[in-house]
Short mmCIF file of C-alpha atoms in Angstrom, two decimals:
data_model
loop_
_atom_site.label_atom_id
_atom_site.label_comp_id
_atom_site.label_asym_id
_atom_site.label_seq_id
_atom_site.Cartn_x
_atom_site.Cartn_y
_atom_site.Cartn_z
CA GLN C 1 -34.69 -34.01 -16.94
CA VAL C 2 -35.51 -33.37 -20.71
CA HIS C 3 -31.92 -33.56 -22.53
CA LEU C 4 -30.38 -33.69 -25.76
CA VAL C 5 -26.01 -34.30 -26.03
CA GLN C 6 -24.76 -34.54 -29.15
CA SER C 7 -21.91 -36.45 -30.62
CA GLY C 8 -18.16 -34.14 -30.39
CA ALA C 9 -16.57 -31.66 -33.45
CA GLU C 10 -15.53 -33.94 -35.75
CA VAL C 11 -12.84 -33.27 -39.28
CA LYS C 12 -13.89 -34.74 -42.06
CA LYS C 13 -11.74 -34.22 -46.13
CA PRO C 14 -14.16 -33.19 -48.43
CA GLY C 15 -15.97 -35.71 -50.26
CA ALA C 16 -15.82 -38.20 -46.75
CA SER C 17 -18.85 -39.05 -44.62
CA VAL C 18 -20.04 -38.00 -40.94
CA LYS C 19 -22.09 -39.12 -38.30
CA VAL C 20 -23.63 -36.74 -35.78
CA SER C 21 -26.09 -38.16 -32.63
CA CYS C 22 -27.57 -37.04 -30.49
CA LYS C 23 -28.66 -39.02 -27.34
CA ALA C 24 -32.18 -37.71 -25.30
CA SER C 25 -33.08 -38.26 -22.00
CA GLY C 26 -35.30 -37.63 -18.82
CA TYR C 27 -38.63 -38.70 -21.40
CA SER C 28 -40.38 -40.93 -23.93
CA PHE C 29 -38.26 -41.36 -27.32
CA THR C 30 -40.98 -42.46 -29.17
CA SER C 31 -43.80 -39.35 -28.54
CA HIS C 32 -41.53 -36.86 -30.09
CA TYR C 33 -39.82 -36.66 -33.71
CA LEU C 34 -36.58 -34.68 -33.14
CA HIS C 35 -35.32 -32.15 -36.82
CA TRP C 36 -32.37 -31.28 -37.28
CA VAL C 37 -30.62 -27.84 -37.93
CA ARG C 38 -27.13 -26.45 -38.65
CA GLN C 39 -25.65 -22.75 -39.50
CA ALA C 40 -22.46 -22.09 -41.09
CA PRO C 41 -20.20 -19.83 -40.06
CA GLY C 42 -21.28 -16.62 -40.73
CA ARG C 43 -25.49 -17.11 -41.41
CA GLY C 44 -28.65 -18.21 -40.65
CA LEU C 45 -30.06 -21.25 -39.62
CA GLU C 46 -31.43 -24.19 -41.78
CA TRP C 47 -33.57 -26.58 -41.51
CA MET C 48 -32.08 -29.60 -42.15
CA GLY C 49 -35.23 -32.49 -41.15
CA ILE C 50 -37.81 -34.82 -38.95
CA VAL C 51 -37.41 -37.73 -38.34
CA SER C 52 -39.47 -39.90 -36.34
CA PRO C 53 -38.49 -42.20 -33.14
CA SER C 54 -41.25 -44.08 -33.11
CA ASP C 55 -41.14 -45.42 -37.14
CA GLY C 56 -38.19 -43.86 -37.86
CA SER C 57 -39.61 -42.79 -40.70
CA THR C 58 -37.78 -39.04 -42.22
CA LEU C 59 -38.82 -35.80 -44.13
CA PHE C 60 -35.42 -33.74 -45.28
CA ALA C 61 -35.64 -30.56 -47.35
CA GLN C 62 -35.45 -30.34 -50.59
CA MET C 63 -30.95 -29.34 -51.06
CA PHE C 64 -30.10 -32.65 -48.61
CA ARG C 65 -32.08 -35.70 -50.11
CA GLY C 66 -30.04 -37.71 -51.86
CA ARG C 67 -27.05 -37.33 -49.19
CA VAL C 68 -27.96 -36.88 -45.61
CA THR C 69 -29.71 -40.39 -43.28
CA MET C 70 -31.52 -40.12 -40.88
CA THR C 71 -31.65 -43.19 -38.48
CA ARG C 72 -33.38 -43.59 -35.06
CA ASP C 73 -32.02 -46.50 -32.60
CA THR C 74 -34.84 -47.60 -29.66
CA SER C 75 -32.34 -49.27 -28.06
CA THR C 76 -30.11 -46.50 -27.48
CA THR C 77 -32.45 -43.51 -27.27
CA THR C 78 -30.46 -42.10 -30.34
CA VAL C 79 -30.78 -40.13 -34.06
CA HIS C 80 -28.15 -40.36 -35.15
CA MET C 81 -27.38 -37.07 -38.65
CA GLU C 82 -24.98 -38.76 -41.81
CA LEU C 83 -24.10 -36.58 -44.22
CA SER C 84 -22.49 -37.54 -46.97
CA SER C 85 -19.82 -35.75 -49.94
CA LEU C 86 -18.84 -33.48 -47.31
CA THR C 87 -17.71 -30.20 -49.01
CA SER C 88 -16.57 -27.14 -47.10
CA GLU C 89 -19.91 -25.60 -47.77
CA ASP C 90 -20.83 -28.02 -44.38
CA THR C 91 -18.58 -27.65 -42.42
CA ALA C 92 -20.90 -25.59 -39.86
CA VAL C 93 -22.51 -26.47 -36.44
CA TYR C 94 -25.05 -29.03 -36.48
CA PHE C 95 -28.42 -28.94 -34.22
CA CYS C 96 -30.99 -31.22 -33.09
CA ALA C 97 -34.34 -30.40 -31.10
CA ARG C 98 -37.17 -31.87 -29.72
CA VAL C 99 -40.57 -30.77 -31.67
CA VAL C 100 -43.10 -30.31 -28.86
CA GLY C 101 -46.89 -28.88 -29.64
CA ALA C 102 -49.70 -28.65 -31.79
CA ILE C 103 -47.47 -26.14 -33.66
CA PRO C 104 -44.90 -27.33 -33.80
CA TYR C 105 -41.86 -25.82 -32.25
CA TYR C 106 -38.36 -26.60 -30.51
CA ASP C 107 -38.34 -27.25 -26.45
CA VAL C 108 -35.18 -28.30 -25.68
CA TRP C 109 -31.96 -28.32 -28.10
CA GLY C 110 -28.89 -30.53 -28.49
CA GLN C 111 -25.37 -28.32 -27.30
CA GLY C 112 -24.55 -28.70 -31.13
CA THR C 113 -21.75 -30.37 -32.95
CA LEU C 114 -18.93 -28.62 -34.57
CA VAL C 115 -18.11 -30.09 -37.95
CA THR C 116 -15.41 -28.82 -39.68
CA VAL C 117 -14.76 -30.08 -44.39
CA SER C 118 -12.01 -29.05 -45.40
CA SER C 119 -8.78 -31.06 -47.10
CA ASP J 1 -41.86 -23.25 -50.06
CA ILE J 2 -43.00 -20.66 -47.30
CA GLN J 3 -40.29 -18.14 -47.19
CA MET J 4 -40.12 -16.03 -43.92
CA THR J 5 -38.26 -12.22 -44.75
CA GLN J 6 -37.26 -11.35 -41.54
CA SER J 7 -36.39 -7.18 -41.51
CA PRO J 8 -34.55 -5.44 -40.23
CA SER J 9 -30.84 -7.99 -40.28
CA SER J 10 -29.36 -6.21 -38.28
CA LEU J 11 -30.23 -2.88 -35.67
CA SER J 12 -28.51 -1.58 -32.99
CA ALA J 13 -29.83 -0.18 -30.42
CA PHE J 14 -29.12 1.36 -26.74
CA VAL J 15 -29.79 -0.65 -23.08
CA GLY J 16 -33.72 -0.15 -22.38
CA ASP J 17 -34.55 0.39 -25.75
CA ARG J 18 -37.98 -1.27 -27.31
CA VAL J 19 -37.20 -2.81 -30.02
CA THR J 20 -39.59 -4.45 -33.18
CA LEU J 21 -38.24 -7.06 -34.94
CA THR J 22 -40.49 -8.83 -38.45
CA CYS J 23 -41.15 -12.00 -39.72
CA ARG J 24 -42.94 -12.12 -43.28
CA ALA J 25 -44.21 -14.81 -44.53
CA SER J 26 -44.78 -15.54 -47.97
CA GLN J 27 -48.50 -17.52 -47.74
CA SER J 28 -50.68 -18.03 -44.44
CA ILE J 29 -49.18 -20.23 -41.92
CA ALA J 30 -51.82 -18.64 -39.38
CA ASN J 31 -50.24 -18.33 -36.03
CA TYR J 32 -47.41 -21.75 -37.06
CA VAL J 33 -45.13 -18.98 -36.19
CA ASN J 34 -41.96 -19.56 -33.28
CA TRP J 35 -38.58 -17.45 -32.84
CA TYR J 36 -35.31 -18.38 -31.77
CA GLN J 37 -32.57 -16.28 -29.51
CA LEU J 38 -29.41 -17.38 -30.75
CA LYS J 39 -25.97 -16.57 -29.53
CA PRO J 40 -22.25 -17.25 -30.06
CA GLY J 41 -21.78 -20.60 -29.11
CA THR J 42 -25.26 -21.62 -26.98
CA ALA J 43 -28.07 -22.95 -28.78
CA PRO J 44 -30.91 -21.59 -30.00
CA LYS J 45 -32.79 -20.49 -26.41
CA LEU J 46 -37.42 -20.30 -27.19
CA LEU J 47 -39.30 -17.72 -27.02
CA ILE J 48 -42.58 -17.52 -28.07
CA TYR J 49 -43.95 -19.89 -30.46
CA ALA J 50 -47.52 -20.35 -31.71
CA ALA J 51 -46.82 -16.51 -32.34
CA SER J 52 -47.32 -14.73 -29.29
CA THR J 53 -47.25 -17.97 -26.17
CA LEU J 54 -44.28 -16.41 -23.64
CA GLN J 55 -42.49 -19.16 -23.60
CA SER J 56 -41.56 -20.75 -19.66
CA GLY J 57 -39.00 -18.70 -17.57
CA VAL J 58 -38.21 -16.21 -20.22
CA PRO J 59 -38.95 -12.60 -19.26
CA SER J 60 -42.20 -10.77 -20.16
CA THR J 61 -40.34 -8.26 -22.11
CA PHE J 62 -40.18 -10.69 -24.89
CA SER J 63 -44.04 -10.37 -26.54
CA GLY J 64 -44.94 -11.23 -30.24
CA SER J 65 -48.17 -10.49 -32.42
CA ARG J 66 -49.69 -11.53 -35.11
CA SER J 67 -51.01 -9.00 -37.92
CA GLY J 68 -51.63 -11.15 -41.06
CA THR J 69 -49.18 -12.34 -42.55
CA GLU J 70 -47.17 -10.00 -40.52
CA TYR J 71 -44.75 -11.49 -37.41
CA THR J 72 -43.74 -8.86 -34.73
CA LEU J 73 -41.36 -9.63 -32.21
CA THR J 74 -41.39 -7.45 -29.16
CA ILE J 75 -38.66 -6.43 -27.00
CA THR J 76 -39.89 -3.93 -24.77
CA SER J 77 -36.69 -3.21 -22.55
CA LEU J 78 -33.68 -4.07 -23.63
CA GLN J 79 -31.39 -5.74 -21.45
CA PRO J 80 -27.92 -6.16 -21.18
CA GLU J 81 -27.69 -9.82 -21.98
CA ASP J 82 -30.39 -9.81 -24.99
CA PHE J 83 -28.08 -9.13 -26.82
CA ALA J 84 -27.51 -11.67 -29.10
CA THR J 85 -29.66 -12.40 -33.08
CA TYR J 86 -32.97 -13.48 -33.50
CA TYR J 87 -34.50 -16.67 -35.54
CA CYS J 88 -38.21 -16.23 -37.05
CA GLN J 89 -39.23 -20.11 -37.62
CA GLN J 90 -42.57 -21.58 -39.14
CA THR J 91 -43.20 -24.65 -38.46
CA TYR J 92 -46.55 -24.76 -41.28
CA SER J 93 -45.80 -27.00 -43.32
CA ALA J 94 -41.60 -28.57 -44.39
CA PRO J 95 -39.28 -27.26 -45.38
CA PHE J 96 -39.65 -25.25 -41.74
CA THR J 97 -37.89 -22.62 -42.73
CA PHE J 98 -35.91 -19.44 -40.47
CA GLY J 99 -35.44 -16.64 -41.30
CA GLY J 100 -32.10 -15.04 -41.55
CA GLY J 101 -31.82 -13.47 -39.05
CA THR J 102 -31.38 -9.91 -36.98
CA LYS J 103 -28.53 -9.23 -35.68
CA VAL J 104 -29.33 -6.95 -32.48
CA GLU J 105 -26.46 -4.43 -31.37
CA ILE J 106 -25.32 -2.58 -28.56
CA LYS J 107 -25.58 1.45 -29.73
#
């Protein structure tokens, strides 16, 4: 069975960085792109970017460029999302999601990781 | 970037009602639209992909359709477990933008 299991909740101070992990299991890790999506309190879903587990290539939403890094580790079938220069606006639940389909869609999601940015 | 304008932002309905949610894309995106249901404290759940294909295991009370750049999610008979927030998303081109969401509440 396909699973994406994310790392636990984090509390960070403004200006710090956070690294969220997403471990994949139950399928061929390098066969599917993984995306990151977040939801801030009281707000909608926001697409952050893509990482290719196959070659490590990435694509980010404009608002995160220069501040986000997405990497993969094929030995542990894990992708990581690191966000730097945190502000209170980055307080959100962060999700990873697997992409499938010729018309891409997310069939499996991680459980979400709450990141709280507070002084 | 492609904008997805979702309406209404919220609605109240009775159990058993038929409800229609709409997303309008800012340009032609073929059928590259998916619909997700989100409940507090849980991950989004895929309902419809490629505009009109029902995800396995999703009740047939959910359906999706397209007319030009307008995409519709219809719930033919609202059940208590359907009260949630619904999002459309386009995956035609990056950034893969979401609509603003429709919160479906109990009347």
